[in-house]
């Protein structure tokens, strides 16, 4: 049993330039060797003052050595290693191709928007980064599922388990997966919100549903409106982060266009949403006339509850209300027909797997605290050995002066003062997944030797299985964090805090 302590007030203490943190850009993403200072420091506050944290991990000046045992403590998001063959086939044949096609189109849309000017490029950059990262990650998963050898092993494992534990649970999942093929598009577009990308609709739906759900007992609410989750939800809802109408408009137009394309012009919900209007005109009308970009307006609607929502004439609120009954129906059907049977059957299968396992197994990642371990170790790729540790000299050799291999001015000016053999990034056999970014890599002395920020391309198959021969976690080495703070950024006070 353990408890979480939540800090609601955290402030940025240090972050490097994007060209340093994301050196190599998308071409180097999910690859190794890497040369990134992808690390930031935040300070937690209580009652307006820096929090007192007497128990902490000191940073190692030496870092990690090849073959050294290391540990990673963090919150891995989710893995799907207990999926059945029918579930894996659905991912391979339906879900992943669908998402990849969508992201490819969205990437083109954002790229074109960014070409309108410097400001548009800046505005689109954050979302474009997310799209490119997601596309590459999902492409890696898709390619992993096309690996006939690994997929064949999963088939053999399932056949063995079915012979030992019976067929019923697997057949239940098979039926649910078959049903999901018919429900998937409607659920994805309407309830999951793919048809309504952007911040403004998300805000409107949160306000509309929040008014309804908060009036219910906690146990009857939609899970995202539970009392435990409200502080985080409200923090996001009332964020002062800027909202850009031009970007919101092209995103919503894109989503509405995909809605009609996916479900068809004659689909009842499509008719309800578009009527005689076009995606372009409806998106423009909603974005140009909503007041939800204003934080005070959101607070008024949230605090005013159902009465405020019912009396609101904001077009985006009215739009969210128009859709909500249909969206809730799609959600309820999907949860009852697909998710609930799969959840129950999966519990049965998991128990069977653990009881009949001939080797040690551990549960799928669920964003809860986990500890994993491994060694700093290289691997073979395309007939060559990939050394597990990169150094600063490799960074300067890789730099071209052009994006995405352009160094920030601070690193150009500091080159002569840096030790070229300082460890930069390293790879280990620690079993991690998305959600582990920022997790400390710790040596046997309890010192931080690195911070996880990525995995290699082979790690993307780790969503479904772990292949220690090639799956690698990638971390920023502690020595370069300390040296950069001292010699590049002159942040001596932070340096002292990390090492004292």
Short mmCIF file of C-alpha atoms in Angstrom, two decimals:
data_model
loop_
_atom_site.label_atom_id
_atom_site.label_comp_id
_atom_site.label_asym_id
_atom_site.label_seq_id
_atom_site.Cartn_x
_atom_site.Cartn_y
_atom_site.Cartn_z
CA UNK A 1 0.00 0.00 0.00
CA UNK A 2 1.29 3.45 -0.88
CA UNK A 3 -0.09 6.95 -1.14
CA UNK A 4 0.34 9.76 -3.64
CA UNK A 5 1.06 13.33 -2.67
CA UNK A 6 -0.25 15.76 -5.28
CA UNK A 7 1.33 19.18 -5.80
CA UNK A 8 -1.12 21.48 -7.57
CA UNK A 9 1.39 24.35 -7.73
CA UNK A 10 4.47 23.49 -9.80
CA UNK A 11 6.63 26.04 -11.57
CA UNK A 12 9.28 25.77 -14.24
CA UNK A 13 12.80 26.19 -12.88
CA UNK A 14 14.80 25.22 -15.98
CA UNK A 15 14.21 24.12 -19.56
CA UNK A 16 16.67 24.05 -22.46
CA UNK A 17 15.97 25.38 -25.94
CA UNK A 18 13.79 23.25 -28.21
CA UNK A 19 16.71 22.75 -30.58
CA UNK A 20 18.64 21.15 -27.73
CA UNK A 21 15.81 19.16 -26.16
CA UNK A 22 14.54 17.91 -29.52
CA UNK A 23 17.80 17.88 -31.47
CA UNK A 24 17.27 15.69 -34.52
CA UNK A 25 13.54 16.34 -34.59
CA UNK A 26 11.18 13.75 -35.99
CA UNK A 27 13.90 11.94 -38.02
CA UNK A 28 15.72 11.00 -34.79
CA UNK A 29 12.57 10.40 -32.74
CA UNK A 30 12.35 6.78 -31.51
CA UNK A 31 15.89 6.05 -32.67
CA UNK A 32 19.32 5.53 -31.17
CA UNK A 33 22.06 6.87 -31.06
CA UNK A 34 20.59 10.12 -29.72
CA UNK A 35 22.00 13.49 -28.65
CA UNK A 36 19.24 15.29 -26.75
CA UNK A 37 19.13 17.38 -23.60
CA UNK A 38 15.47 16.44 -23.23
CA UNK A 39 15.16 17.38 -19.56
CA UNK A 40 13.50 20.09 -17.51
CA UNK A 41 13.36 20.95 -13.83
CA UNK A 42 10.21 22.03 -12.05
CA UNK A 43 9.82 23.20 -8.48
CA UNK A 44 6.88 22.18 -6.30
CA UNK A 45 5.26 24.81 -4.09
CA UNK A 46 3.07 24.62 -0.99
CA UNK A 47 1.31 27.69 0.35
CA UNK A 48 3.18 29.85 -2.13
CA UNK A 49 6.62 28.68 -0.97
CA UNK A 50 8.99 26.00 -2.28
CA UNK A 51 7.94 22.65 -0.84
CA UNK A 52 10.22 21.05 1.71
CA UNK A 53 11.30 17.66 0.39
CA UNK A 54 14.01 16.26 2.67
CA UNK A 55 13.89 12.89 0.90
CA UNK A 56 15.17 13.16 -2.64
CA UNK A 57 17.52 11.52 -5.13
CA UNK A 58 20.87 13.19 -5.76
CA UNK A 59 22.25 13.38 -9.29
CA UNK A 60 25.32 11.31 -10.07
CA UNK A 61 28.25 13.22 -11.56
CA UNK A 62 29.69 10.05 -13.11
CA UNK A 63 26.51 8.71 -14.69
CA UNK A 64 26.03 5.10 -15.76
CA UNK A 65 28.60 2.78 -17.31
CA UNK A 66 28.11 0.09 -19.92
CA UNK A 67 26.72 -3.15 -18.40
CA UNK A 68 25.79 -1.33 -15.18
CA UNK A 69 22.61 -2.36 -13.38
CA UNK A 70 20.06 0.47 -13.33
CA UNK A 71 16.49 0.95 -12.12
CA UNK A 72 13.62 3.08 -13.43
CA UNK A 73 10.85 4.32 -11.15
CA UNK A 74 7.86 5.87 -12.87
CA UNK A 75 4.31 5.64 -14.12
CA UNK A 76 4.19 3.68 -17.41
CA UNK A 77 0.98 4.56 -19.20
CA UNK A 78 -0.44 1.38 -20.71
CA UNK A 79 0.63 -1.80 -22.42
CA UNK A 80 -1.51 -4.37 -24.20
CA UNK A 81 0.48 -7.55 -23.68
CA UNK A 82 -2.52 -9.54 -22.47
CA UNK A 83 -4.64 -8.88 -25.57
CA UNK A 84 -6.07 -11.92 -27.31
CA UNK A 85 -5.33 -12.72 -30.93
CA UNK A 86 -8.69 -11.32 -32.04
CA UNK A 87 -7.92 -8.07 -30.21
CA UNK A 88 -4.44 -7.87 -31.73
CA UNK A 89 -5.89 -8.56 -35.18
CA UNK A 90 -8.39 -5.73 -34.66
CA UNK A 91 -5.53 -3.38 -33.81
CA UNK A 92 -3.54 -4.53 -36.85
CA UNK A 93 -6.40 -4.58 -39.36
CA UNK A 94 -8.72 -1.79 -38.18
CA UNK A 95 -7.68 0.54 -35.37
CA UNK A 96 -4.05 1.25 -36.25
CA UNK A 97 -4.54 1.73 -40.03
CA UNK A 98 -7.51 3.99 -39.23
CA UNK A 99 -5.53 6.14 -36.81
CA UNK A 100 -2.49 6.30 -39.07
CA UNK A 101 -4.55 7.50 -42.02
CA UNK A 102 -6.22 10.14 -39.85
CA UNK A 103 -2.92 11.38 -38.41
CA UNK A 104 -1.31 11.50 -41.86
CA UNK A 105 -4.10 13.79 -43.09
CA UNK A 106 -3.96 15.89 -39.93
CA UNK A 107 -0.20 16.27 -40.31
CA UNK A 108 -0.70 17.58 -43.83
CA UNK A 109 -3.34 20.03 -42.63
CA UNK A 110 -1.12 21.41 -39.86
CA UNK A 111 1.91 21.60 -42.14
CA UNK A 112 -0.04 23.59 -44.70
CA UNK A 113 -1.40 25.90 -42.00
CA UNK A 114 2.15 26.50 -40.77
CA UNK A 115 3.22 27.59 -44.24
CA UNK A 116 0.94 30.62 -44.08
CA UNK A 117 3.50 32.55 -42.05
CA UNK A 118 5.87 32.54 -39.09
CA UNK A 119 3.09 33.06 -36.55
CA UNK A 120 1.01 30.25 -38.01
CA UNK A 121 4.06 27.98 -37.97
CA UNK A 122 4.60 28.79 -34.29
CA UNK A 123 0.94 28.22 -33.44
CA UNK A 124 0.83 24.85 -35.21
CA UNK A 125 4.21 23.62 -33.95
CA UNK A 126 3.00 22.11 -30.67
CA UNK A 127 0.19 20.13 -32.21
CA UNK A 128 2.32 19.15 -35.20
CA UNK A 129 4.93 17.75 -32.81
CA UNK A 130 2.25 15.68 -31.07
CA UNK A 131 0.87 14.39 -34.39
CA UNK A 132 4.29 13.42 -35.75
CA UNK A 133 5.21 11.72 -32.49
CA UNK A 134 1.93 9.80 -32.39
CA UNK A 135 2.20 8.82 -36.05
CA UNK A 136 5.68 7.39 -35.62
CA UNK A 137 4.72 5.57 -32.43
CA UNK A 138 1.62 4.01 -33.96
CA UNK A 139 3.49 3.12 -37.14
CA UNK A 140 6.01 1.27 -34.98
CA UNK A 141 3.23 -0.65 -33.25
CA UNK A 142 1.61 -1.46 -36.59
CA UNK A 143 4.88 -2.78 -38.00
CA UNK A 144 5.42 -4.83 -34.84
CA UNK A 145 2.08 -6.56 -35.38
CA UNK A 146 3.14 -7.38 -38.94
CA UNK A 147 6.10 -9.35 -37.55
CA UNK A 148 5.07 -12.89 -38.47
CA UNK A 149 7.45 -14.54 -35.99
CA UNK A 150 6.30 -12.53 -32.97
CA UNK A 151 2.63 -12.78 -33.96
CA UNK A 152 3.06 -16.50 -34.45
CA UNK A 153 4.41 -16.81 -30.91
CA UNK A 154 1.33 -15.00 -29.59
CA UNK A 155 -0.94 -17.39 -31.52
CA UNK A 156 0.89 -20.41 -30.10
CA UNK A 157 0.69 -19.00 -26.57
CA UNK A 158 -3.05 -18.42 -26.89
CA UNK A 159 -3.71 -21.87 -28.31
CA UNK A 160 -1.81 -23.37 -25.39
CA UNK A 161 -3.78 -21.32 -22.86
CA UNK A 162 -7.11 -22.20 -24.47
CA UNK A 163 -6.25 -25.88 -24.18
CA UNK A 164 -5.53 -25.44 -20.47
CA UNK A 165 -8.19 -22.95 -19.38
CA UNK A 166 -11.10 -23.57 -21.73
CA UNK A 167 -12.57 -21.51 -24.55
CA UNK A 168 -15.36 -19.44 -22.99
CA UNK A 169 -13.47 -16.26 -22.05
CA UNK A 170 -11.68 -16.09 -25.40
CA UNK A 171 -14.94 -16.65 -27.28
CA UNK A 172 -16.56 -13.82 -25.30
CA UNK A 173 -13.81 -11.47 -26.42
CA UNK A 174 -14.03 -12.74 -30.00
CA UNK A 175 -17.74 -11.83 -30.08
CA UNK A 176 -17.13 -8.41 -28.49
CA UNK A 177 -14.37 -7.60 -30.97
CA UNK A 178 -16.62 -8.60 -33.85
CA UNK A 179 -19.32 -6.26 -32.51
CA UNK A 180 -16.81 -3.45 -32.11
CA UNK A 181 -16.13 -3.45 -35.84
CA UNK A 182 -19.71 -2.24 -36.40
CA UNK A 183 -19.70 0.29 -33.54
CA UNK A 184 -16.16 1.61 -33.84
CA UNK A 185 -16.62 4.46 -36.32
CA UNK A 186 -19.68 5.99 -34.66
CA UNK A 187 -18.14 5.77 -31.21
CA UNK A 188 -14.81 7.15 -32.38
CA UNK A 189 -16.22 10.09 -34.30
CA UNK A 190 -19.04 11.21 -31.98
CA UNK A 191 -18.23 10.14 -28.42
CA UNK A 192 -14.44 9.99 -28.61
CA UNK A 193 -14.60 13.35 -30.38
CA UNK A 194 -12.53 12.80 -33.50
CA UNK A 195 -15.14 14.81 -35.42
CA UNK A 196 -14.64 17.79 -33.10
CA UNK A 197 -10.90 18.43 -32.67
CA UNK A 198 -9.63 21.56 -30.97
CA UNK A 199 -9.86 23.10 -27.53
CA UNK A 200 -13.14 24.97 -27.82
CA UNK A 201 -15.39 21.96 -28.36
CA UNK A 202 -13.56 20.05 -25.63
CA UNK A 203 -14.25 22.95 -23.26
CA UNK A 204 -17.91 23.10 -24.30
CA UNK A 205 -18.45 19.37 -23.80
CA UNK A 206 -16.74 19.52 -20.38
CA UNK A 207 -19.02 22.36 -19.31
CA UNK A 208 -22.17 20.71 -20.63
CA UNK A 209 -21.45 17.30 -19.17
CA UNK A 210 -19.97 18.74 -15.99
CA UNK A 211 -23.24 20.46 -15.16
CA UNK A 212 -25.13 17.18 -15.52
CA UNK A 213 -22.61 14.86 -13.92
CA UNK A 214 -21.73 16.94 -10.85
CA UNK A 215 -25.40 16.92 -9.87
CA UNK A 216 -25.26 13.11 -9.57
CA UNK A 217 -23.87 11.02 -6.70
CA UNK A 218 -20.17 10.36 -7.26
CA UNK A 219 -20.65 6.66 -7.99
CA UNK A 220 -23.16 7.37 -10.79
CA UNK A 221 -21.07 9.88 -12.72
CA UNK A 222 -19.08 9.38 -15.89
CA UNK A 223 -15.63 8.41 -14.64
CA UNK A 224 -13.94 11.60 -15.87
CA UNK A 225 -16.16 13.65 -13.54
CA UNK A 226 -15.41 11.74 -10.33
CA UNK A 227 -14.59 13.82 -7.27
CA UNK A 228 -11.01 12.54 -7.30
CA UNK A 229 -10.49 13.77 -10.85
CA UNK A 230 -12.19 17.16 -10.58
CA UNK A 231 -9.13 19.18 -9.43
CA UNK A 232 -7.17 18.11 -12.51
CA UNK A 233 -10.17 18.60 -14.79
CA UNK A 234 -10.79 22.11 -13.43
CA UNK A 235 -7.13 23.01 -13.75
CA UNK A 236 -7.26 22.12 -17.43
CA UNK A 237 -10.66 23.73 -17.98
CA UNK A 238 -9.53 27.07 -16.55
CA UNK A 239 -6.07 27.06 -18.09
CA UNK A 240 -4.97 30.44 -19.39
CA UNK A 241 -3.14 28.81 -22.29
CA UNK A 242 -3.95 30.76 -25.47
CA UNK A 243 -6.53 29.47 -27.92
CA UNK A 244 -6.02 30.36 -31.58
CA UNK A 245 -9.28 30.82 -33.54
CA UNK A 246 -7.71 30.31 -36.98
CA UNK A 247 -6.25 26.97 -35.94
CA UNK A 248 -9.44 25.95 -34.15
CA UNK A 249 -11.45 26.70 -37.29
CA UNK A 250 -9.40 24.58 -39.68
CA UNK A 251 -9.31 21.72 -37.16
CA UNK A 252 -13.07 21.72 -36.65
CA UNK A 253 -13.71 21.98 -40.38
CA UNK A 254 -11.41 19.00 -40.90
CA UNK A 255 -13.18 17.01 -38.19
CA UNK A 256 -16.65 17.73 -39.55
CA UNK A 257 -15.51 16.81 -43.05
CA UNK A 258 -14.15 13.49 -41.75
CA UNK A 259 -17.41 12.91 -39.87
CA UNK A 260 -19.46 13.09 -43.06
CA UNK A 261 -16.88 11.10 -44.99
CA UNK A 262 -16.71 8.33 -42.36
CA UNK A 263 -20.36 7.91 -41.34
CA UNK A 264 -21.99 9.06 -44.57
CA UNK A 265 -24.28 11.94 -45.49
CA UNK A 266 -27.42 10.00 -44.52
CA UNK A 267 -26.30 9.04 -41.00
CA UNK A 268 -28.86 10.50 -38.54
CA UNK A 269 -26.25 12.17 -36.36
CA UNK A 270 -24.48 13.65 -39.38
CA UNK A 271 -27.80 15.09 -40.53
CA UNK A 272 -28.45 16.49 -37.06
CA UNK A 273 -25.03 18.14 -36.93
CA UNK A 274 -24.69 19.51 -40.45
CA UNK A 275 -28.28 19.90 -41.58
CA UNK A 276 -28.08 22.01 -44.75
CA UNK A 277 -24.76 23.52 -43.69
CA UNK A 278 -21.24 22.76 -44.88
CA UNK A 279 -18.35 21.74 -42.59
CA UNK A 280 -16.50 24.92 -43.56
CA UNK A 281 -19.36 27.29 -42.78
CA UNK A 282 -20.45 25.53 -39.59
CA UNK A 283 -16.89 25.54 -38.24
CA UNK A 284 -16.48 29.22 -39.05
CA UNK A 285 -19.80 30.14 -37.42
CA UNK A 286 -19.06 28.22 -34.23
CA UNK A 287 -15.48 29.41 -33.77
CA UNK A 288 -16.07 33.05 -34.64
CA UNK A 289 -19.08 33.43 -32.33
CA UNK A 290 -18.21 31.42 -29.23
CA UNK A 291 -17.00 33.16 -26.09
CA UNK A 292 -15.38 30.10 -24.52
CA UNK A 293 -11.84 31.28 -25.19
CA UNK A 294 -12.38 33.61 -22.23
CA UNK A 295 -11.51 31.93 -18.91
CA UNK A 296 -13.98 34.02 -16.89
CA UNK A 297 -16.79 32.94 -19.20
CA UNK A 298 -15.90 29.30 -18.59
CA UNK A 299 -15.79 29.83 -14.84
CA UNK A 300 -19.21 31.46 -14.90
CA UNK A 301 -20.74 28.56 -16.78
CA UNK A 302 -19.03 25.97 -14.57
CA UNK A 303 -20.01 27.64 -11.32
CA UNK A 304 -23.52 28.38 -12.59
CA UNK A 305 -24.25 24.69 -13.05
CA UNK A 306 -27.15 23.34 -15.06
CA UNK A 307 -29.11 26.60 -14.99
CA UNK A 308 -26.22 28.48 -16.59
CA UNK A 309 -25.80 25.84 -19.29
CA UNK A 310 -29.53 25.71 -20.04
CA UNK A 311 -29.74 29.48 -20.44
CA UNK A 312 -26.50 29.89 -22.40
CA UNK A 313 -26.79 31.07 -25.99
CA UNK A 314 -23.13 30.47 -26.76
CA UNK A 315 -23.13 28.60 -30.09
CA UNK A 316 -20.48 26.10 -29.00
CA UNK A 317 -22.44 25.26 -25.85
CA UNK A 318 -25.58 24.80 -27.95
CA UNK A 319 -23.60 22.63 -30.38
CA UNK A 320 -22.26 20.41 -27.57
CA UNK A 321 -25.78 20.05 -26.16
CA UNK A 322 -27.14 19.13 -29.60
CA UNK A 323 -24.68 16.25 -29.89
CA UNK A 324 -24.63 15.04 -26.30
CA UNK A 325 -27.58 12.63 -26.26
CA UNK A 326 -26.34 10.80 -29.34
CA UNK A 327 -22.78 10.73 -28.02
CA UNK A 328 -23.89 9.30 -24.68
CA UNK A 329 -25.92 6.64 -26.47
CA UNK A 330 -22.91 5.59 -28.56
CA UNK A 331 -20.81 5.48 -25.40
CA UNK A 332 -23.32 3.40 -23.45
CA UNK A 333 -23.71 0.90 -26.28
CA UNK A 334 -19.96 0.58 -26.79
CA UNK A 335 -19.32 0.15 -23.07
CA UNK A 336 -22.07 -2.47 -22.67
CA UNK A 337 -21.49 -4.45 -25.85
CA UNK A 338 -17.70 -4.18 -26.19
CA UNK A 339 -15.88 -2.91 -23.11
CA UNK A 340 -17.80 -4.64 -20.30
CA UNK A 341 -17.65 -8.19 -21.76
CA UNK A 342 -13.98 -7.73 -22.66
CA UNK A 343 -13.13 -6.46 -19.18
CA UNK A 344 -14.79 -9.40 -17.45
CA UNK A 345 -13.34 -12.00 -19.81
CA UNK A 346 -9.89 -10.39 -19.64
CA UNK A 347 -9.85 -10.82 -15.87
CA UNK A 348 -10.55 -14.52 -16.31
CA UNK A 349 -7.83 -14.85 -18.96
CA UNK A 350 -5.30 -12.91 -16.87
CA UNK A 351 -5.87 -15.21 -13.89
CA UNK A 352 -5.47 -18.24 -16.13
CA UNK A 353 -2.26 -16.91 -17.65
CA UNK A 354 -0.69 -16.16 -14.29
CA UNK A 355 -1.73 -19.51 -12.81
CA UNK A 356 -0.42 -21.52 -15.77
CA UNK A 357 2.65 -19.39 -16.54
CA UNK A 358 5.95 -21.22 -16.88
CA UNK A 359 7.93 -17.97 -16.60
CA UNK A 360 7.57 -14.84 -14.50
CA UNK A 361 4.88 -12.43 -15.71
CA UNK A 362 3.86 -8.97 -14.56
CA UNK A 363 0.61 -7.07 -15.17
CA UNK A 364 0.08 -4.60 -17.99
CA UNK A 365 1.01 -0.99 -17.29
CA UNK A 366 -1.86 1.12 -15.96
CA UNK A 367 -0.17 4.46 -15.08
CA UNK A 368 0.38 3.26 -11.52
CA UNK A 369 3.81 3.45 -9.90
CA UNK A 370 6.15 0.73 -11.18
CA UNK A 371 9.80 -0.14 -10.76
CA UNK A 372 11.71 -1.82 -13.55
CA UNK A 373 15.36 -2.73 -13.91
CA UNK A 374 17.87 -3.54 -16.59
CA UNK A 375 21.42 -2.93 -17.73
CA UNK A 376 23.07 -0.29 -19.86
CA UNK A 377 23.51 -2.34 -22.99
CA UNK A 378 23.90 -1.98 -26.74
CA UNK A 379 22.26 -4.08 -29.43
CA UNK A 380 22.58 -5.27 -33.01
CA UNK A 381 20.79 -3.43 -35.79
CA UNK A 382 21.19 -4.03 -39.53
CA UNK A 383 24.35 -6.01 -38.95
CA UNK A 384 26.06 -3.36 -36.82
CA UNK A 385 26.53 -3.04 -33.07
CA UNK A 386 24.94 0.06 -31.53
CA UNK A 387 27.00 1.26 -28.56
CA UNK A 388 24.76 2.13 -25.58
CA UNK A 389 26.30 5.49 -24.62
CA UNK A 390 26.69 8.62 -26.75
CA UNK A 391 28.95 11.55 -25.89
CA UNK A 392 29.04 15.28 -26.52
CA UNK A 393 31.50 15.04 -29.41
CA UNK A 394 28.90 13.03 -31.33
CA UNK A 395 26.43 15.88 -30.88
CA UNK A 396 28.72 18.37 -32.59
CA UNK A 397 29.58 15.89 -35.34
CA UNK A 398 25.89 15.34 -36.01
CA UNK A 399 25.05 19.07 -36.10
CA UNK A 400 24.58 20.54 -39.58
CA UNK A 401 23.44 24.05 -38.76
CA UNK A 402 20.09 23.33 -40.42
CA UNK A 403 16.88 22.13 -38.76
CA UNK A 404 16.38 19.65 -37.24
CA UNK A 405 20.13 19.31 -36.64
CA UNK A 406 20.81 22.95 -35.76
CA UNK A 407 22.31 23.67 -32.35
CA UNK A 408 21.12 26.66 -30.32
CA UNK A 409 23.53 29.57 -30.03
CA UNK A 410 24.24 28.77 -26.38
CA UNK A 411 25.72 25.41 -27.34
CA UNK A 412 27.75 26.87 -30.18
CA UNK A 413 29.27 29.45 -27.85
CA UNK A 414 29.95 26.88 -25.10
CA UNK A 415 31.61 24.24 -27.27
CA UNK A 416 35.18 24.95 -26.20
CA UNK A 417 34.32 24.76 -22.50
CA UNK A 418 32.57 21.39 -22.67
CA UNK A 419 34.22 18.03 -22.12
CA UNK A 420 33.63 16.24 -25.43
CA UNK A 421 33.60 12.84 -23.73
CA UNK A 422 30.78 13.69 -21.34
CA UNK A 423 28.02 11.05 -21.63
CA UNK A 424 25.03 12.51 -23.45
CA UNK A 425 22.37 9.79 -23.82
CA UNK A 426 22.33 6.08 -23.04
CA UNK A 427 20.26 3.00 -23.79
CA UNK A 428 19.26 0.30 -21.32
CA UNK A 429 17.20 -2.88 -21.25
CA UNK A 430 14.72 -1.38 -18.77
CA UNK A 431 11.16 -2.24 -19.77
CA UNK A 432 9.37 1.11 -20.20
CA UNK A 433 6.49 2.51 -22.24
CA UNK A 434 4.83 5.85 -22.95
CA UNK A 435 4.25 7.61 -19.63
CA UNK A 436 7.75 6.85 -18.39
CA UNK A 437 9.19 10.04 -19.88
CA UNK A 438 10.78 12.01 -17.06
CA UNK A 439 11.27 8.90 -14.92
CA UNK A 440 14.59 8.83 -13.07
CA UNK A 441 17.12 6.15 -13.93
CA UNK A 442 18.78 5.17 -10.66
CA UNK A 443 21.97 3.26 -9.86
CA UNK A 444 22.46 0.84 -6.96
CA UNK A 445 23.60 3.76 -4.75
CA UNK A 446 20.22 5.44 -5.16
CA UNK A 447 21.64 8.21 -7.36
CA UNK A 448 20.02 9.58 -10.50
CA UNK A 449 22.15 8.60 -13.50
CA UNK A 450 19.66 9.68 -16.14
CA UNK A 451 16.13 10.71 -17.08
CA UNK A 452 14.02 8.61 -19.46
CA UNK A 453 12.84 10.52 -22.52
CA UNK A 454 12.35 7.98 -25.30
CA UNK A 455 12.84 4.46 -26.59
CA UNK A 456 14.35 3.10 -29.77
CA UNK A 457 12.18 2.11 -32.72
CA UNK A 458 12.15 -1.51 -31.56
CA UNK A 459 10.69 -0.44 -28.22
CA UNK A 460 7.40 0.44 -29.93
CA UNK A 461 6.57 -3.25 -30.16
CA UNK A 462 6.81 -3.22 -26.37
CA UNK A 463 3.15 -2.36 -26.29
CA UNK A 464 2.46 -6.01 -27.15
CA UNK A 465 5.59 -7.92 -26.06
CA UNK A 466 9.05 -7.30 -24.63
CA UNK A 467 12.06 -8.39 -26.66
CA UNK A 468 15.11 -7.74 -24.50
CA UNK A 469 17.50 -8.38 -27.38
CA UNK A 470 16.57 -5.10 -29.11
CA UNK A 471 14.02 -3.15 -26.98
CA UNK A 472 15.83 -0.20 -25.40
CA UNK A 473 14.87 2.64 -23.07
CA UNK A 474 16.66 5.89 -23.93
CA UNK A 475 17.69 8.40 -21.25
CA UNK A 476 19.48 11.72 -20.89
CA UNK A 477 22.67 11.04 -18.93
CA UNK A 478 23.06 12.88 -15.62
CA UNK A 479 26.61 14.12 -16.43
CA UNK A 480 25.41 16.19 -19.41
CA UNK A 481 22.55 17.65 -17.39
CA UNK A 482 24.99 18.82 -14.73
CA UNK A 483 27.62 20.01 -17.20
CA UNK A 484 25.08 21.91 -19.30
CA UNK A 485 23.66 23.63 -16.21
CA UNK A 486 27.16 24.74 -15.28
CA UNK A 487 28.85 25.56 -18.59
CA UNK A 488 26.03 26.27 -21.05
CA UNK A 489 23.31 27.83 -18.90
CA UNK A 490 25.34 29.14 -15.92
CA UNK A 491 22.68 27.79 -13.54
CA UNK A 492 25.01 27.26 -10.60
CA UNK A 493 22.32 27.44 -7.92
CA UNK A 494 20.28 24.68 -9.55
CA UNK A 495 23.44 22.65 -10.02
CA UNK A 496 24.19 22.91 -6.31
CA UNK A 497 20.67 21.80 -5.38
CA UNK A 498 20.87 18.69 -7.53
CA UNK A 499 24.20 17.50 -6.16
CA UNK A 500 24.30 18.61 -2.51
#
